[in-house]
Amino acid sequence: MREEFALQYAERRAKEKDFENYRVVYRDFTIPKNGTLRFQAHNEIWLITHISWGLIVKSDYGQYNNWFKQGINENSHEHAGRIEITNVRKYQRTIRFIQVILKTKDDGSKTEKTGISTID
């Protein structure tokens, strides 16, 4: 998913989930050879904007398999809940996400009227 589209998509998905405010954070990870990264993403949406060959991303929303798998995977670029990134190659690989943090009105953070918060 290209970054420009991901930003437009993030706004639409936040509204679909009844959140007026959200924050966008760019995340880059390097996964070591044959390594796995696991984390929880509650009240967040993670959108893949770049993925190296040999990485597999699984989550409660679906799977992105950048490896030898045929067929169409639903929600392959959008992930949330329990996320697991596996590198099946002998060399380290990288993945880039746009993390969309869904914000409630009373979470104590600063937000702009546009729905995207700023970091001071």
XYZ file of N, CA and C in Angstrom:
360
model
N 0.852 -1.160 0.000
C 0.000 0.000 0.000
C 0.903 1.229 0.000
N 0.656 2.119 -0.914
C 1.458 3.341 -0.967
C 1.091 4.274 0.189
N 2.079 5.046 0.637
C 1.898 5.903 1.811
C 0.741 6.885 1.642
N 0.645 7.516 0.499
C -0.420 8.498 0.258
C -1.799 7.853 0.408
N -1.977 6.697 -0.207
C -3.248 5.986 -0.089
C -3.483 5.536 1.353
N -2.427 5.066 2.035
C -2.553 4.602 3.419
C -3.057 5.720 4.329
N -2.591 6.941 4.124
C -3.047 8.064 4.942
C -4.529 8.371 4.704
N -4.964 8.303 3.458
C -6.389 8.495 3.148
C -7.221 7.347 3.722
N -6.711 6.153 3.596
C -7.385 4.965 4.101
C -7.515 5.022 5.623
N -6.462 5.502 6.293
C -6.462 5.603 7.758
C -7.598 6.494 8.236
N -7.773 7.628 7.592
C -8.855 8.546 7.974
C -10.217 7.877 7.811
N -10.414 7.205 6.695
C -11.696 6.525 6.445
C -11.953 5.411 7.454
N -10.934 4.610 7.746
C -11.111 3.500 8.697
C -11.381 4.008 10.107
N -10.735 5.092 10.509
C -10.992 5.669 11.835
C -12.456 6.097 11.942
N -12.965 6.734 10.912
C -14.373 7.160 10.910
C -15.313 5.962 10.919
N -14.972 4.918 10.170
C -15.801 3.711 10.149
C -15.884 3.060 11.522
N -14.824 3.213 12.309
C -14.793 2.633 13.657
C -15.319 3.614 14.709
N -15.922 4.729 14.260
C -16.518 5.767 15.122
C -15.491 6.496 15.982
N -14.305 6.729 15.445
C -13.305 7.538 16.118
C -13.088 8.796 15.295
N -13.279 9.954 15.926
C -13.066 11.220 15.230
C -11.596 11.612 15.238
N -10.880 11.212 16.265
C -9.484 11.597 16.419
C -8.579 10.371 16.331
N -7.415 10.589 15.729
C -6.423 9.533 15.630
C -5.059 10.165 15.463
N -4.035 9.375 15.697
C -2.661 9.833 15.527
C -1.951 8.876 14.595
N -1.129 9.401 13.717
C -0.372 8.599 12.763
C 1.095 8.572 13.191
N 1.655 7.362 13.270
C 3.066 7.181 13.618
C 3.684 6.265 12.567
N 4.855 6.647 12.066
C 5.568 5.820 11.102
C 6.461 4.848 11.869
N 6.371 3.561 11.537
C 7.132 2.524 12.232
C 7.936 1.703 11.230
N 9.225 1.555 11.499
C 10.112 0.704 10.704
C 10.690 -0.361 11.621
N 10.662 -1.609 11.157
C 11.223 -2.710 11.927
C 12.203 -3.477 11.062
N 13.273 -3.962 11.681
C 14.202 -4.883 11.042
C 14.036 -6.212 11.749
N 13.658 -7.237 10.984
C 13.438 -8.567 11.545
C 14.689 -9.403 11.257
N 15.331 -9.945 12.297
C 16.553 -10.728 12.073
C 16.284 -12.010 11.283
N 17.344 -12.607 10.763
C 17.197 -13.835 9.976
C 16.429 -14.888 10.779
N 15.473 -15.506 10.125
C 14.620 -16.537 10.730
C 13.995 -16.085 12.057
N 13.813 -14.775 12.236
C 13.269 -14.224 13.480
C 11.781 -13.926 13.391
N 11.189 -13.666 14.559
C 9.772 -13.334 14.660
C 9.597 -12.181 15.638
N 8.749 -11.250 15.274
C 8.376 -10.135 16.142
C 6.888 -10.249 16.417
N 6.515 -10.211 17.716
C 5.105 -10.291 18.104
C 4.763 -9.099 18.987
N 3.573 -8.516 18.763
C 3.109 -7.432 19.621
C 1.596 -7.318 19.529
N 1.029 -6.595 20.509
C -0.414 -6.359 20.568
C -0.704 -4.962 20.031
N -1.801 -4.821 19.313
C -2.177 -3.533 18.732
C -3.675 -3.309 18.944
N -4.043 -2.996 20.168
C -5.451 -2.731 20.482
C -5.733 -1.245 20.279
N -6.899 -0.917 19.757
C -7.280 0.455 19.406
C -6.283 1.081 18.439
N -5.737 0.253 17.587
C -4.787 0.698 16.572
C -5.052 -0.055 15.271
N -4.626 0.563 14.195
C -4.622 -0.089 12.886
C -3.215 0.065 12.340
N -2.638 -1.021 11.882
C -1.293 -1.009 11.310
C -1.409 -1.275 9.814
N -0.921 -0.339 8.996
C -1.005 -0.438 7.541
C 0.403 -0.634 6.970
N 0.583 -1.697 6.215
C 1.888 -1.994 5.613
C 2.109 -1.062 4.422
N 3.240 -0.338 4.435
C 3.585 0.506 3.289
C 4.815 -0.008 2.548
N 5.586 -0.879 3.189
C 6.727 -1.538 2.534
C 6.990 -2.853 3.263
N 7.263 -3.901 2.485
C 7.596 -5.194 3.085
C 8.632 -5.886 2.212
N 9.694 -6.388 2.838
C 10.743 -7.109 2.109
C 10.296 -8.531 1.803
N 10.879 -9.069 0.739
C 10.619 -10.445 0.341
C 11.005 -11.389 1.470
N 10.136 -12.340 1.771
C 10.431 -13.334 2.785
C 9.787 -13.069 4.135
N 9.009 -11.995 4.251
C 8.310 -11.708 5.500
C 6.854 -12.146 5.413
N 6.341 -12.648 6.513
C 4.938 -13.041 6.630
C 4.350 -12.280 7.809
N 3.242 -11.589 7.591
C 2.566 -10.842 8.650
C 1.214 -11.485 8.883
N 0.960 -11.879 10.132
C -0.322 -12.460 10.523
C -0.900 -11.614 11.644
N -2.223 -11.437 11.611
C -2.880 -10.701 12.692
C -4.326 -11.163 12.795
N -5.041 -10.558 13.721
C -6.462 -10.851 13.866
C -7.255 -10.398 12.647
N -6.659 -9.537 11.799
C -7.348 -9.007 10.623
C -7.059 -9.783 9.347
N -6.017 -10.585 9.337
C -5.694 -11.321 8.122
C -4.225 -11.655 8.051
N -3.756 -11.907 6.836
C -2.372 -12.318 6.635
C -1.819 -11.682 5.371
N -0.600 -11.198 5.456
C 0.147 -10.766 4.284
C 1.313 -11.718 4.159
N 1.336 -12.476 3.096
C 2.349 -13.499 2.907
C 3.194 -13.105 1.713
N 4.316 -12.466 1.950
C 5.216 -12.082 0.869
C 6.213 -13.217 0.643
N 5.680 -14.374 0.371
C 6.453 -15.582 0.199
C 5.728 -16.444 -0.818
N 5.939 -17.722 -0.872
C 5.354 -18.581 -1.894
C 3.941 -19.017 -1.534
N 2.993 -18.118 -1.638
C 1.603 -18.477 -1.390
C 0.763 -17.891 -2.511
N -0.119 -18.690 -3.040
C -0.965 -18.226 -4.124
C -2.334 -17.857 -3.582
N -3.039 -17.049 -4.349
C -4.389 -16.676 -3.967
C -4.453 -15.280 -3.376
N -5.657 -14.840 -3.136
C -5.892 -13.506 -2.602
C -6.114 -13.604 -1.098
N -5.441 -12.768 -0.356
C -5.623 -12.702 1.089
C -6.440 -11.468 1.425
N -7.516 -11.631 2.158
C -8.335 -10.500 2.563
C -7.590 -9.638 3.570
N -7.791 -8.326 3.498
C -7.189 -7.371 4.434
C -5.686 -7.564 4.583
N -5.016 -7.832 3.510
C -3.599 -8.180 3.608
C -2.707 -7.015 4.042
N -3.122 -5.773 3.823
C -2.295 -4.634 4.208
C -2.712 -4.018 5.541
N -3.868 -4.371 6.076
C -4.372 -3.807 7.329
C -4.295 -4.853 8.434
N -3.703 -4.461 9.563
C -3.529 -5.406 10.656
C -3.843 -4.752 11.993
N -4.328 -5.557 12.932
C -4.641 -5.083 14.286
C -4.751 -6.294 15.206
N -4.926 -6.007 16.504
C -5.014 -7.080 17.487
C -3.639 -7.667 17.743
N -3.538 -8.969 17.718
C -2.248 -9.652 17.887
C -1.567 -9.706 16.516
N -0.380 -9.124 16.427
C 0.361 -9.072 15.162
C 1.655 -9.862 15.314
N 1.939 -10.687 14.316
C 3.158 -11.487 14.300
C 3.820 -11.342 12.938
N 5.094 -10.953 12.944
C 5.868 -10.785 11.712
C 6.985 -11.816 11.735
N 7.033 -12.673 10.721
C 8.019 -13.749 10.661
C 8.898 -13.574 9.433
N 10.201 -13.685 9.641
C 11.171 -13.650 8.553
C 11.585 -15.084 8.256
N 11.299 -15.573 7.062
C 11.631 -16.952 6.696
C 12.939 -17.045 5.904
N 13.659 -15.946 5.804
C 14.911 -15.909 5.044
C 16.135 -15.963 5.968
N 17.325 -16.165 5.346
C 18.582 -16.255 6.084
C 19.215 -14.884 6.346
N 18.579 -13.835 5.846
C 19.111 -12.484 6.006
C 18.051 -11.605 6.663
N 18.480 -10.576 7.364
C 17.513 -9.682 7.994
C 16.684 -8.976 6.930
N 15.446 -8.664 7.271
C 14.495 -8.032 6.358
C 13.833 -6.857 7.067
N 13.276 -5.935 6.279
C 12.632 -4.755 6.855
C 11.161 -4.681 6.474
N 10.412 -4.007 7.328
C 9.004 -3.764 7.074
C 8.685 -2.367 7.600
N 7.820 -1.664 6.894
C 7.423 -0.317 7.278
C 5.906 -0.266 7.400
N 5.453 0.326 8.487
C 4.026 0.475 8.749
C 3.674 1.938 8.961
N 2.413 2.252 8.751
C 1.800 3.450 9.307
C 0.895 2.946 10.417
N 1.202 3.356 11.645
C 0.416 2.971 12.816
C -0.633 4.058 13.042
N -1.887 3.665 13.067
C -2.991 4.594 13.289
C -3.525 4.315 14.696
N -3.273 5.244 15.610
C -3.709 5.089 16.991
C -5.046 5.793 17.136
N -6.083 5.035 17.422
C -7.426 5.577 17.555
C -7.569 6.214 18.933
N -8.050 7.448 18.977
C -8.058 8.215 20.216
C -9.483 8.561 20.645
N -9.726 8.434 21.936
C -11.006 8.857 22.493
C -10.907 10.324 22.888
N -12.040 10.948 23.125
C -12.052 12.374 23.478
C -11.430 12.640 24.831
N -11.446 11.682 25.727
C -10.978 11.918 27.084
C -9.672 11.193 27.412
N -8.812 10.956 26.415
C -7.563 10.240 26.708
C -6.435 11.163 27.156
N -6.700 12.484 27.227
C -5.726 13.424 27.756
C -4.681 13.897 26.776
N -4.764 13.514 25.520
C -3.761 13.928 24.545
C -4.244 15.135 23.755
N -3.301 15.794 23.091
C -3.619 16.952 22.270
C -3.995 16.493 20.873
N -5.038 17.077 20.305
C -5.427 16.757 18.932
C -5.828 18.019 18.199
N -5.681 17.991 16.899
C -6.132 19.080 16.050
C -7.538 18.788 15.575
N -8.175 19.775 14.979
C -9.527 19.584 14.459
C -9.557 18.624 13.289
N -8.431 18.428 12.619
C -8.371 17.534 11.470
C -8.464 16.068 11.873
N -8.268 15.794 13.150
C -8.289 14.407 13.595
C -6.913 13.822 13.773
N -5.890 14.509 13.284
C -4.530 14.005 13.417
C -3.849 14.817 14.509
N -3.267 14.154 15.470
C -2.620 14.873 16.567
C -1.215 15.281 16.172
N -0.711 16.253 16.879
C 0.656 16.711 16.636
C 1.517 16.331 17.824
N 2.790 16.149 17.559
C 3.745 15.840 18.619
C 4.598 17.077 18.819
N 4.602 17.599 20.021
C 5.373 18.818 20.321
C 6.815 18.494 20.602
